[in-house]
mmCIF file of C-alpha atoms in Angstrom:
data_model
loop_
_atom_site.group_PDB
_atom_site.id
_atom_site.type_symbol
_atom_site.label_atom_id
_atom_site.label_comp_id
_atom_site.label_asym_id
_atom_site.label_seq_id
_atom_site.Cartn_x
_atom_site.Cartn_y
_atom_site.Cartn_z
ATOM 1 C CA MET A 1433 -3.261 -129.309 189.691
ATOM 2 C CA THR A 1434 -6.274 -126.963 189.335
ATOM 3 C CA LEU A 1435 -7.008 -123.942 191.388
ATOM 4 C CA LEU A 1436 -10.108 -125.727 192.826
ATOM 5 C CA GLU A 1437 -7.924 -128.524 194.115
ATOM 6 C CA ILE A 1438 -5.543 -126.118 195.658
ATOM 7 C CA GLN A 1439 -8.497 -124.292 197.287
ATOM 8 C CA THR A 1440 -9.762 -127.532 198.708
ATOM 9 C CA PHE A 1441 -6.369 -128.791 199.990
ATOM 10 C CA LEU A 1442 -5.657 -125.397 201.682
ATOM 11 C CA GLN A 1443 -9.193 -124.836 202.956
ATOM 12 C CA ALA A 1444 -8.854 -121.428 201.236
ATOM 13 C CA GLU A 1445 -11.612 -119.040 200.326
ATOM 14 C CA PHE A 1446 -11.955 -116.734 197.395
ATOM 15 C CA VAL A 1447 -11.607 -113.113 198.503
ATOM 16 C CA GLY A 1448 -11.784 -111.391 195.183
ATOM 17 C CA GLY A 1449 -9.712 -110.452 192.221
ATOM 18 C CA GLY A 1450 -10.288 -112.159 188.835
ATOM 19 C CA ARG A 1451 -13.311 -114.196 188.365
ATOM 20 C CA ARG A 1452 -12.412 -117.423 186.669
ATOM 21 C CA ASN A 1453 -13.798 -120.982 187.032
ATOM 22 C CA PRO A 1454 -11.259 -122.474 189.530
ATOM 23 C CA ALA A 1455 -11.873 -125.969 188.141
ATOM 24 C CA GLU A 1456 -10.441 -124.731 184.763
ATOM 25 C CA VAL A 1457 -7.462 -122.824 186.046
ATOM 26 C CA GLU A 1458 -4.389 -125.054 185.842
ATOM 27 C CA ILE A 1459 -1.443 -124.402 188.125
ATOM 28 C CA VAL A 1460 2.016 -125.857 187.163
ATOM 29 C CA SER A 1461 4.119 -124.954 190.106
ATOM 30 C CA ALA A 1462 4.270 -122.973 193.408
ATOM 31 C CA CYS A 1463 6.386 -120.206 194.871
ATOM 32 C CA GLY A 1464 6.198 -119.205 198.521
ATOM 33 C CA SER A 1465 7.778 -115.858 199.507
ATOM 34 C CA ASP A 1466 7.280 -112.606 201.196
ATOM 35 C CA LEU A 1467 10.119 -110.916 199.334
ATOM 36 C CA MET A 1468 8.976 -109.781 195.893
ATOM 37 C CA SER A 1469 12.487 -109.579 194.478
ATOM 38 C CA ASP A 1470 12.897 -113.274 195.142
ATOM 39 C CA VAL A 1471 9.628 -114.070 193.465
ATOM 40 C CA LEU A 1472 10.764 -111.880 190.392
ATOM 41 C CA ALA A 1473 14.079 -113.742 190.361
ATOM 42 C CA PHE A 1474 12.730 -117.308 190.836
ATOM 43 C CA GLY A 1475 9.097 -117.230 190.003
ATOM 44 C CA ARG A 1476 7.773 -119.054 187.007
ATOM 45 C CA GLN A 1477 5.020 -118.648 184.532
ATOM 46 C CA GLY A 1478 1.872 -120.572 185.422
ATOM 47 C CA GLU A 1479 2.670 -120.831 189.074
ATOM 48 C CA ILE A 1480 0.672 -119.949 192.120
ATOM 49 C CA LEU A 1481 2.203 -117.370 194.487
ATOM 50 C CA LEU A 1482 1.859 -117.931 198.304
ATOM 51 C CA THR A 1483 2.626 -114.893 200.302
ATOM 52 C CA GLY A 1484 1.933 -112.972 203.462
ATOM 53 C CA LEU A 1485 2.403 -109.669 201.701
ATOM 54 C CA THR A 1486 -1.064 -108.296 201.092
ATOM 55 C CA ASN A 1487 -0.488 -104.884 199.430
ATOM 56 C CA ALA A 1488 -0.827 -104.273 195.731
ATOM 57 C CA GLN A 1489 2.785 -105.223 194.949
ATOM 58 C CA SER A 1490 1.880 -108.874 195.526
ATOM 59 C CA VAL A 1491 -0.518 -108.664 192.531
ATOM 60 C CA ARG A 1492 1.829 -106.582 190.464
ATOM 61 C CA THR A 1493 4.533 -109.168 191.016
ATOM 62 C CA ALA A 1494 2.132 -112.012 190.160
ATOM 63 C CA ASP A 1495 1.188 -110.319 186.907
ATOM 64 C CA ILE A 1496 4.660 -109.489 185.958
ATOM 65 C CA ILE A 1497 5.954 -113.094 186.367
ATOM 66 C CA GLY A 1498 2.763 -114.629 184.834
ATOM 67 C CA ALA A 1499 1.504 -116.206 188.041
ATOM 68 C CA VAL A 1500 -1.990 -117.358 187.700
ATOM 69 C CA ALA A 1501 -3.312 -116.865 191.170
ATOM 70 C CA VAL A 1502 -2.230 -115.593 194.661
ATOM 71 C CA VAL A 1503 -2.894 -117.272 198.035
ATOM 72 C CA TYR A 1504 -2.535 -115.148 201.102
ATOM 73 C CA ILE A 1505 -1.468 -117.171 204.213
ATOM 74 C CA ARG A 1506 -2.196 -116.859 207.901
ATOM 75 C CA GLY A 1507 -5.743 -115.712 207.093
ATOM 76 C CA LYS A 1508 -4.493 -112.298 205.662
ATOM 77 C CA ARG A 1509 -6.640 -110.350 203.415
ATOM 78 C CA PRO A 1510 -5.685 -108.068 200.537
ATOM 79 C CA ASP A 1511 -6.442 -104.417 200.698
ATOM 80 C CA GLU A 1512 -8.932 -102.559 198.470
ATOM 81 C CA GLU A 1513 -6.299 -101.367 196.173
ATOM 82 C CA CYS A 1514 -4.852 -104.870 195.730
ATOM 83 C CA LEU A 1515 -8.334 -106.318 195.092
ATOM 84 C CA ALA A 1516 -8.997 -103.582 192.409
ATOM 85 C CA LEU A 1517 -5.762 -104.433 190.632
ATOM 86 C CA ALA A 1518 -6.371 -108.106 190.762
ATOM 87 C CA ARG A 1519 -9.785 -107.722 189.156
ATOM 88 C CA GLU A 1520 -8.201 -105.560 186.416
ATOM 89 C CA LYS A 1521 -5.527 -108.220 185.781
ATOM 90 C CA GLY A 1522 -7.826 -111.247 185.988
ATOM 91 C CA ILE A 1523 -5.881 -112.754 188.885
ATOM 92 C CA PRO A 1524 -7.979 -114.695 191.468
ATOM 93 C CA LEU A 1525 -7.024 -114.107 195.135
ATOM 94 C CA LEU A 1526 -7.522 -116.569 197.861
ATOM 95 C CA THR A 1527 -6.731 -116.617 201.621
ATOM 96 C CA THR A 1528 -6.028 -119.620 203.827
ATOM 97 C CA ARG A 1529 -5.684 -119.760 207.592
ATOM 98 C CA LYS A 1530 -2.619 -121.974 207.206
ATOM 99 C CA MET A 1531 0.812 -120.757 207.743
ATOM 100 C CA MET A 1532 3.345 -120.488 204.851
ATOM 101 C CA TYR A 1533 5.261 -123.627 206.102
ATOM 102 C CA GLU A 1534 2.117 -125.695 206.369
ATOM 103 C CA ALA A 1535 0.579 -124.459 203.044
ATOM 104 C CA CYS A 1536 3.785 -125.270 201.181
ATOM 105 C CA GLY A 1537 3.923 -128.719 202.923
ATOM 106 C CA ILE A 1538 0.374 -129.582 201.928
ATOM 107 C CA LEU A 1539 0.719 -128.606 198.253
ATOM 108 C CA TYR A 1540 4.146 -130.329 198.002
ATOM 109 C CA SER A 1541 2.710 -133.585 199.395
ATOM 110 C CA ARG A 1542 -0.032 -133.364 196.744
ATOM 111 C CA GLY A 1543 2.656 -133.322 194.060
ATOM 112 C CA LEU A 1544 2.764 -129.655 193.186
ATOM 113 C CA PRO A 1545 6.420 -129.022 192.091
ATOM 114 C CA GLY A 1546 8.403 -125.910 193.348
ATOM 115 C CA VAL A 1547 9.818 -125.183 189.962
ATOM 116 C CA GLY A 1548 7.643 -125.605 186.811
ATOM 117 C CA ASP A 1549 8.885 -126.119 183.262
ATOM 118 C CA PRO A 1550 9.593 -122.876 181.731
ATOM 119 C CA ALA A 1551 6.471 -121.899 179.681
ATOM 120 C CA GLU A 1552 6.471 -123.095 176.270
ATOM 121 C CA ALA A 1553 5.281 -119.763 174.793
ATOM 122 C CA GLU A 1554 5.099 -119.340 171.165
ATOM 123 C CA THR A 1555 7.012 -116.748 169.253
ATOM 124 C CA ALA A 1556 4.773 -113.924 168.064
ATOM 125 C CA ALA A 1557 7.443 -111.466 166.887
ATOM 126 C CA ASP A 1558 6.028 -111.295 163.486
ATOM 127 C CA GLY A 1559 3.614 -108.667 164.653
ATOM 128 C CA VAL A 1560 6.380 -106.211 164.994
ATOM 129 C CA GLU A 1561 6.927 -104.251 161.744
ATOM 130 C CA ALA A 1562 6.089 -100.715 162.674
ATOM 131 C CA ASP A 1563 8.632 -97.932 163.189
ATOM 132 C CA ALA A 1564 10.192 -97.361 166.650
ATOM 133 C CA LEU A 1565 7.501 -96.957 169.245
ATOM 134 C CA THR A 1566 8.389 -94.695 172.181
ATOM 135 C CA ARG A 1567 6.415 -94.020 175.422
ATOM 136 C CA SER A 1568 7.490 -92.312 178.631
ATOM 137 C CA PHE A 1569 6.036 -92.783 182.099
ATOM 138 C CA GLU A 1570 6.488 -90.641 185.170
ATOM 139 C CA ILE A 1571 7.418 -92.393 188.336
ATOM 140 C CA ALA A 1572 6.606 -90.720 191.600
ATOM 141 C CA GLY A 1573 9.263 -91.322 194.221
ATOM 142 C CA ARG A 1574 8.278 -92.679 197.762
ATOM 143 C CA ASN A 1575 4.825 -93.395 196.407
ATOM 144 C CA PHE A 1576 4.333 -97.199 197.101
ATOM 145 C CA SER A 1577 0.658 -97.315 196.219
ATOM 146 C CA ARG A 1578 1.344 -96.334 192.578
ATOM 147 C CA ALA A 1579 4.530 -98.311 192.336
ATOM 148 C CA GLY A 1580 4.668 -100.804 189.536
ATOM 149 C CA SER A 1581 2.015 -99.096 187.370
ATOM 150 C CA ALA A 1582 4.664 -98.025 184.731
ATOM 151 C CA SER A 1583 5.941 -101.625 184.428
ATOM 152 C CA THR A 1584 2.542 -103.146 183.993
ATOM 153 C CA THR A 1585 1.752 -100.588 181.313
ATOM 154 C CA VAL A 1586 4.999 -101.514 179.591
ATOM 155 C CA LYS A 1587 3.920 -105.156 179.700
ATOM 156 C CA ASP A 1588 0.510 -104.347 178.354
ATOM 157 C CA ILE A 1589 1.895 -102.339 175.374
ATOM 158 C CA LEU A 1590 4.424 -105.153 174.494
ATOM 159 C CA GLU A 1591 1.604 -107.734 174.646
ATOM 160 C CA ASP A 1592 -0.504 -105.480 172.345
ATOM 161 C CA ILE A 1593 2.164 -105.324 169.720
ATOM 162 C CA GLY A 1594 2.805 -109.054 169.836
ATOM 163 C CA ILE A 1595 6.321 -109.278 171.242
ATOM 164 C CA ASP A 1596 7.599 -112.761 172.224
ATOM 165 C CA PRO A 1597 6.093 -113.606 175.601
ATOM 166 C CA LEU A 1598 9.486 -114.736 176.913
ATOM 167 C CA VAL A 1599 11.060 -111.431 176.169
ATOM 168 C CA ILE A 1600 8.064 -109.518 177.559
ATOM 169 C CA ARG A 1601 8.504 -111.437 180.872
ATOM 170 C CA ARG A 1602 12.226 -110.440 181.012
ATOM 171 C CA VAL A 1603 11.501 -106.849 180.151
ATOM 172 C CA ALA A 1604 8.608 -106.735 182.729
ATOM 173 C CA ILE A 1605 10.817 -108.048 185.458
ATOM 174 C CA ALA A 1606 13.642 -105.488 184.748
ATOM 175 C CA ALA A 1607 11.176 -102.692 184.421
ATOM 176 C CA TYR A 1608 9.576 -103.563 187.787
ATOM 177 C CA GLU A 1609 12.790 -103.778 189.659
ATOM 178 C CA ALA A 1610 14.002 -100.507 188.154
ATOM 179 C CA GLU A 1611 10.728 -98.777 188.863
ATOM 180 C CA MET A 1612 10.844 -100.022 192.454
ATOM 181 C CA ASN A 1613 14.338 -98.609 192.885
ATOM 182 C CA VAL A 1614 13.228 -95.165 191.730
ATOM 183 C CA VAL A 1615 10.149 -95.391 194.120
ATOM 184 C CA MET A 1616 12.399 -96.392 197.055
ATOM 185 C CA TYR A 1617 15.397 -94.167 196.445
ATOM 186 C CA ALA A 1618 14.522 -91.190 194.320
ATOM 187 C CA ASP A 1619 12.249 -88.137 194.446
ATOM 188 C CA ARG A 1620 10.925 -88.581 190.894
ATOM 189 C CA GLY A 1621 11.834 -90.453 187.771
ATOM 190 C CA GLU A 1622 10.941 -91.278 184.246
ATOM 191 C CA MET A 1623 10.881 -94.593 182.441
ATOM 192 C CA THR A 1624 10.944 -94.603 178.586
ATOM 193 C CA LEU A 1625 10.105 -97.674 176.514
ATOM 194 C CA SER A 1626 11.400 -97.834 173.040
ATOM 195 C CA VAL A 1627 10.672 -100.730 170.687
ATOM 196 C CA THR A 1628 12.126 -101.426 167.218
ATOM 197 C CA PRO A 1629 11.866 -104.497 165.242
ATOM 198 C CA ALA A 1630 15.254 -105.694 166.583
ATOM 199 C CA LEU A 1631 15.351 -104.131 170.145
ATOM 200 C CA VAL A 1632 13.423 -103.327 173.237
ATOM 201 C CA THR A 1633 15.098 -100.510 175.345
ATOM 202 C CA LEU A 1634 14.090 -99.408 178.735
ATOM 203 C CA SER A 1635 15.730 -96.107 179.910
ATOM 204 C CA LEU A 1636 15.206 -94.857 183.407
ATOM 205 C CA ARG A 1637 16.368 -91.364 184.587
ATOM 206 C CA ASP A 1638 15.841 -90.348 188.199
ATOM 207 C CA GLU A 1639 16.454 -87.558 190.547
ATOM 208 C CA GLY A 1640 17.487 -88.885 193.821
ATOM 209 C CA GLN A 1641 20.293 -89.868 196.153
ATOM 210 C CA GLY A 1642 22.302 -91.769 193.524
ATOM 211 C CA ILE A 1643 24.592 -94.792 194.070
ATOM 212 C CA PRO A 1644 28.114 -94.226 195.676
ATOM 213 C CA ASP A 1645 29.566 -97.626 194.725
ATOM 214 C CA ILE A 1646 27.828 -99.351 191.718
ATOM 215 C CA GLY A 1647 30.068 -102.400 191.963
ATOM 216 C CA LEU A 1648 28.897 -103.023 195.588
ATOM 217 C CA ALA A 1649 25.315 -102.252 194.631
ATOM 218 C CA MET A 1650 25.473 -104.938 191.770
ATOM 219 C CA GLN A 1651 26.288 -107.638 194.349
ATOM 220 C CA GLU A 1652 23.359 -110.008 195.161
ATOM 221 C CA GLY A 1653 22.150 -109.325 198.752
ATOM 222 C CA TYR A 1654 23.796 -105.946 199.072
ATOM 223 C CA SER A 1655 21.112 -103.481 200.144
ATOM 224 C CA THR A 1656 20.710 -100.108 201.801
ATOM 225 C CA ALA A 1657 16.891 -100.642 202.220
ATOM 226 C CA THR A 1658 15.114 -99.453 205.313
ATOM 227 C CA PRO A 1659 12.915 -101.899 207.379
ATOM 228 C CA GLU A 1660 9.875 -100.320 205.822
ATOM 229 C CA MET A 1661 11.085 -101.148 202.286
ATOM 230 C CA ARG A 1662 11.805 -104.712 203.460
ATOM 231 C CA GLU A 1663 8.337 -105.024 204.893
ATOM 232 C CA MET A 1664 7.064 -104.028 201.444
ATOM 233 C CA GLY A 1665 8.735 -107.128 200.052
ATOM 234 C CA PHE A 1666 11.538 -105.206 198.475
ATOM 235 C CA GLY A 1667 15.036 -104.190 199.333
ATOM 236 C CA ALA A 1668 16.604 -107.586 199.696
ATOM 237 C CA GLY A 1669 19.591 -106.554 197.413
ATOM 238 C CA MET A 1670 18.250 -108.411 194.361
ATOM 239 C CA GLY A 1671 17.023 -105.506 192.200
ATOM 240 C CA LEU A 1672 20.026 -104.554 190.099
ATOM 241 C CA PRO A 1673 21.424 -108.188 189.743
ATOM 242 C CA ASN A 1674 17.821 -109.176 188.728
ATOM 243 C CA ILE A 1675 17.802 -106.444 185.973
ATOM 244 C CA LYS A 1676 21.240 -107.535 184.809
ATOM 245 C CA LYS A 1677 20.209 -111.211 184.632
ATOM 246 C CA ASN A 1678 17.202 -110.548 182.599
ATOM 247 C CA ALA A 1679 18.726 -107.987 180.210
ATOM 248 C CA ASP A 1680 20.917 -108.656 177.069
ATOM 249 C CA ARG A 1681 22.828 -105.508 177.918
ATOM 250 C CA PHE A 1682 22.645 -103.220 180.907
ATOM 251 C CA GLU A 1683 24.356 -99.829 181.535
ATOM 252 C CA ILE A 1684 24.216 -97.942 184.708
ATOM 253 C CA THR A 1685 25.639 -94.564 185.657
ATOM 254 C CA SER A 1686 25.060 -92.630 188.846
ATOM 255 C CA GLU A 1687 25.915 -89.417 190.601
ATOM 256 C CA VAL A 1688 25.575 -89.141 194.390
ATOM 257 C CA GLY A 1689 23.024 -86.515 195.311
ATOM 258 C CA ARG A 1690 21.845 -86.145 191.685
ATOM 259 C CA GLY A 1691 20.457 -89.394 190.425
ATOM 260 C CA THR A 1692 20.826 -92.590 188.527
ATOM 261 C CA ASN A 1693 20.493 -93.618 184.857
ATOM 262 C CA LEU A 1694 19.858 -97.090 183.637
ATOM 263 C CA ASP A 1695 19.763 -98.298 180.085
ATOM 264 C CA ILE A 1696 18.438 -101.838 179.695
ATOM 265 C CA TYR A 1697 18.450 -103.568 176.242
ATOM 266 C CA PHE A 1698 16.681 -106.708 175.077
ATOM 267 C CA HIS A 1699 17.306 -108.213 171.608
ATOM 268 C CA LEU A 1700 14.312 -109.469 169.672
ATOM 269 C CA GLY A 1701 14.545 -112.064 166.981
ATOM 270 C CA ASN A 1702 17.325 -114.290 168.139
ATOM 271 C CA ARG A 1703 15.759 -116.010 171.197
ATOM 272 C CA ARG A 1704 17.907 -116.760 174.146
ATOM 273 C CA GLU A 1705 17.120 -119.032 176.904
ATOM 274 C CA ASN A 1706 14.486 -117.813 179.205
ATOM 275 C CA ARG A 1707 16.685 -118.416 182.191
ATOM 276 C CA ALA A 1708 20.425 -118.206 182.208
ATOM 277 C CA MET B 43 14.675 -135.078 214.955
ATOM 278 C CA THR B 44 17.918 -133.258 215.878
ATOM 279 C CA LEU B 45 19.321 -130.475 213.817
ATOM 280 C CA LYS B 46 22.042 -132.690 212.746
ATOM 281 C CA GLU B 47 19.584 -135.279 211.289
ATOM 282 C CA LEU B 48 17.587 -132.534 209.733
ATOM 283 C CA ALA B 49 20.568 -131.131 207.909
ATOM 284 C CA GLY B 50 21.271 -134.512 206.615
ATOM 285 C CA LEU B 51 17.712 -135.223 205.595
ATOM 286 C CA LEU B 52 17.533 -132.022 203.555
ATOM 287 C CA THR B 53 21.151 -132.229 202.392
ATOM 288 C CA LEU B 54 21.844 -128.640 203.634
ATOM 289 C CA ASN B 55 25.097 -126.813 203.443
ATOM 290 C CA VAL B 56 26.350 -125.563 206.762
ATOM 291 C CA ILE B 57 27.091 -121.816 206.365
ATOM 292 C CA GLN B 58 27.537 -120.927 210.068
ATOM 293 C CA PRO B 59 28.441 -123.984 212.219
ATOM 294 C CA GLN B 60 28.751 -122.385 215.734
ATOM 295 C CA GLY B 61 25.833 -123.557 217.772
ATOM 296 C CA ASN B 62 23.976 -126.677 218.974
ATOM 297 C CA PHE B 63 23.405 -129.443 216.335
ATOM 298 C CA ASP B 64 21.978 -131.750 218.951
ATOM 299 C CA VAL B 65 18.930 -129.530 219.703
ATOM 300 C CA VAL B 66 15.604 -131.381 219.028
ATOM 301 C CA VAL B 67 13.717 -129.532 216.230
ATOM 302 C CA THR B 68 10.095 -128.930 216.913
ATOM 303 C CA GLY B 69 9.125 -128.125 213.325
ATOM 304 C CA GLY B 70 9.480 -125.304 210.789
ATOM 305 C CA TYR B 71 8.438 -121.856 210.192
ATOM 306 C CA THR B 72 8.579 -120.154 206.828
ATOM 307 C CA SER B 73 8.477 -116.337 206.484
ATOM 308 C CA ASP B 74 10.474 -113.412 205.142
ATOM 309 C CA LEU B 75 8.913 -110.849 207.360
ATOM 310 C CA LEU B 76 10.901 -110.524 210.559
ATOM 311 C CA SER B 77 7.866 -109.134 212.622
ATOM 312 C CA ASP B 78 5.882 -112.206 211.583
ATOM 313 C CA VAL B 79 8.642 -114.610 212.778
ATOM 314 C CA MET B 80 8.895 -112.646 215.986
ATOM 315 C CA GLY B 81 5.133 -113.111 216.477
ATOM 316 C CA ASN B 82 4.497 -116.621 215.321
ATOM 317 C CA ALA B 83 7.526 -118.901 215.219
ATOM 318 C CA LYS B 84 7.786 -121.564 217.912
ATOM 319 C CA GLU B 85 10.688 -122.398 220.115
ATOM 320 C CA ARG B 86 13.261 -124.654 218.454
ATOM 321 C CA ASN B 87 11.565 -124.325 215.021
ATOM 322 C CA VAL B 88 13.987 -124.072 212.090
ATOM 323 C CA TRP B 89 13.218 -120.832 210.274
ATOM 324 C CA ILE B 90 13.047 -121.024 206.418
ATOM 325 C CA THR B 91 13.731 -117.693 204.762
ATOM 326 C CA CYS B 92 15.541 -115.847 202.019
ATOM 327 C CA GLN B 93 16.263 -112.886 204.239
ATOM 328 C CA THR B 94 19.956 -112.400 204.697
ATOM 329 C CA HIS B 95 20.561 -109.273 206.721
ATOM 330 C CA GLU B 96 21.988 -109.113 210.199
ATOM 331 C CA ASN B 97 18.582 -108.918 212.080
ATOM 332 C CA ILE B 98 17.896 -112.514 211.255
ATOM 333 C CA ALA B 99 20.477 -113.666 213.767
ATOM 334 C CA ALA B 100 18.897 -111.435 216.443
ATOM 335 C CA VAL B 101 15.422 -112.752 215.772
ATOM 336 C CA ALA B 102 16.521 -116.391 215.725
ATOM 337 C CA LYS B 103 18.306 -115.752 219.110
ATOM 338 C CA LEU B 104 15.471 -114.076 220.672
ATOM 339 C CA LYS B 105 12.987 -116.708 219.646
ATOM 340 C CA ASN B 106 15.295 -119.500 220.576
ATOM 341 C CA LEU B 107 15.066 -121.076 217.053
ATOM 342 C CA ALA B 108 17.011 -124.252 216.286
ATOM 343 C CA ALA B 109 18.622 -122.748 213.115
ATOM 344 C CA ILE B 110 18.094 -120.513 210.059
ATOM 345 C CA ILE B 111 17.743 -122.169 206.718
ATOM 346 C CA LEU B 112 18.553 -119.803 203.776
ATOM 347 C CA VAL B 113 16.848 -120.786 200.521
ATOM 348 C CA ASN B 114 17.320 -120.047 196.755
ATOM 349 C CA GLY B 115 21.209 -120.236 197.247
ATOM 350 C CA ARG B 116 21.133 -116.991 199.321
ATOM 351 C CA LYS B 117 24.281 -116.186 201.441
ATOM 352 C CA PRO B 118 24.046 -114.120 204.722
ATOM 353 C CA ASP B 119 25.772 -110.701 204.505
ATOM 354 C CA GLU B 120 28.964 -110.233 206.463
ATOM 355 C CA ALA B 121 27.282 -108.565 209.464
ATOM 356 C CA ALA B 122 24.608 -111.410 209.729
ATOM 357 C CA LEU B 123 27.375 -114.003 209.706
ATOM 358 C CA LYS B 124 29.323 -112.285 212.393
ATOM 359 C CA LYS B 125 26.315 -111.774 214.478
ATOM 360 C CA ALA B 126 25.187 -115.504 214.109
ATOM 361 C CA ARG B 127 28.609 -116.657 215.081
ATOM 362 C CA GLU B 128 28.561 -114.500 218.182
ATOM 363 C CA GLU B 129 25.026 -115.606 219.076
ATOM 364 C CA LYS B 130 25.683 -119.239 218.142
ATOM 365 C CA VAL B 131 22.826 -119.241 215.711
ATOM 366 C CA VAL B 132 23.351 -121.970 213.207
ATOM 367 C CA ILE B 133 22.821 -121.000 209.505
ATOM 368 C CA LEU B 134 22.204 -123.664 206.910
ATOM 369 C CA GLY B 135 21.809 -123.107 203.159
ATOM 370 C CA THR B 136 20.079 -124.810 200.251
ATOM 371 C CA PRO B 137 19.721 -124.008 196.474
ATOM 372 C CA GLU B 138 16.085 -125.169 196.834
ATOM 373 C CA SER B 139 13.098 -122.843 197.276
ATOM 374 C CA GLU B 140 11.076 -121.945 200.431
ATOM 375 C CA PHE B 141 8.217 -123.976 198.924
ATOM 376 C CA ALA B 142 10.318 -127.226 198.409
ATOM 377 C CA ILE B 143 12.062 -127.069 201.653
ATOM 378 C CA SER B 144 8.941 -126.449 203.636
ATOM 379 C CA GLY B 145 7.166 -129.096 201.705
ATOM 380 C CA VAL B 146 9.847 -131.864 202.502
ATOM 381 C CA LEU B 147 10.089 -130.800 206.116
ATOM 382 C CA TYR B 148 6.383 -130.494 206.814
ATOM 383 C CA ASN B 149 5.652 -133.923 205.399
ATOM 384 C CA HIS B 150 8.609 -135.428 207.331
ATOM 385 C CA PHE B 151 7.238 -134.005 210.637
ATOM 386 C CA LYS B 152 3.618 -135.155 209.870
ATOM 387 C CA LYS B 153 4.733 -138.838 209.587
#
C-alpha cells in the first residue's frame, strides 16, 4: 500500500516533515500506539506509525525502528521541534481527524497487515575494516526535548560505516531505551559507542537515583515512571527488557543514590534472527 | 454484541473475569493516554490499550467502559488486577497488536 493510498483512506493531510512523493512511498505494515516503548518492542521496518503522541519522540522512535511515515490521529499536529526533526530524517508527517480505533480499522479493512515481514536487508558488514571507533555523547538528564539525539547519532554513524542494517536497528533500539532511562531518572549521563570488526558496544554511565532492585526492574511492565513520563510515551516498564531482548549480551550494575552503568554488546558477522 | 460474544469473536483471554459479560458493547476506543480515554471514550466501549498500571481500572470504571483489552501479550500489574477485581472491570488479553484488534473490531461493528 502506498502512502498516497493511506492518505486517501484516512482523509489525512500532510503537515510537514520529509518531502517525498507519496505515490512512491511503499508501506508494508502498520503499528498504532501512544507508548513509544511498545513501538520500539513491536514495530517493524517499513511500517507506518499511527500515534497520538505529537512531540519529537514520535519521530525519533519512527526513525529508530525504520518506520516510513507517521500519522497523527484525532487531528493532532506535531510541534515545531518534531517537524524540524522529521524534515532532517526525511520522514513525512500526516494528520487525520479520525481516532486511533477508526484509523486502524480503515487501514486493516484495506488489507494493510499489523505485522510486516522482517525487512530483508542486505548484509553490508564488509565496510568494517578500520580499527575500533569510539565516540562519546553527553546525555542531559530531565531534558526531554534533546532526548534521543545521542541514539540517532549512533544510528547515523553505524550507517555511515556500513554495519548490517539489522544490527543497526537492534543497537538503535537499545541505545534509545537506555538514553531515555538516563533522561528520565538521572541528572546527567554519557553514552559511549565503540565499534570493532567483531563487536558493537554501547556503554552508559549515569549520575542519578540508581536502581534498588535490578531483578524487579528487568521485569516487563515494572515501572516507577511518573504520569508525566507516561504521557511522553515512555515509562511502561519495557525499557530494560527491550534492551536485553535486542542485545547479544547485557550487563547492568547500579548503586542507589549514585547511578547506573549499562554495557550492551552486539556481535557482528554471525547474524542472528532479527527478532527472537 | 455482548462482551461475551466480542471475547469469542476476537478469541481473547480472560485475565480478570469479575464483571458483566452480558453488557452490550457500543464500539471500541484505542489509546494509551489515560487523559485521552477520559476525554473521548464512549460509555460501554471496549478500551484497547497496552497500558497496564492500576489507573486503567479507575479510568474504565469512571467512564463506564465495557472492558479493557490488553494487547501485545501485556499483563496488568498486581495493583491493576486487584483494583479491576474490586471495581468489577473485566480485563481481556491478546497477543495481537492494537492495530489488528482495532481493525477487526471496527470492521465488525461497521457491518
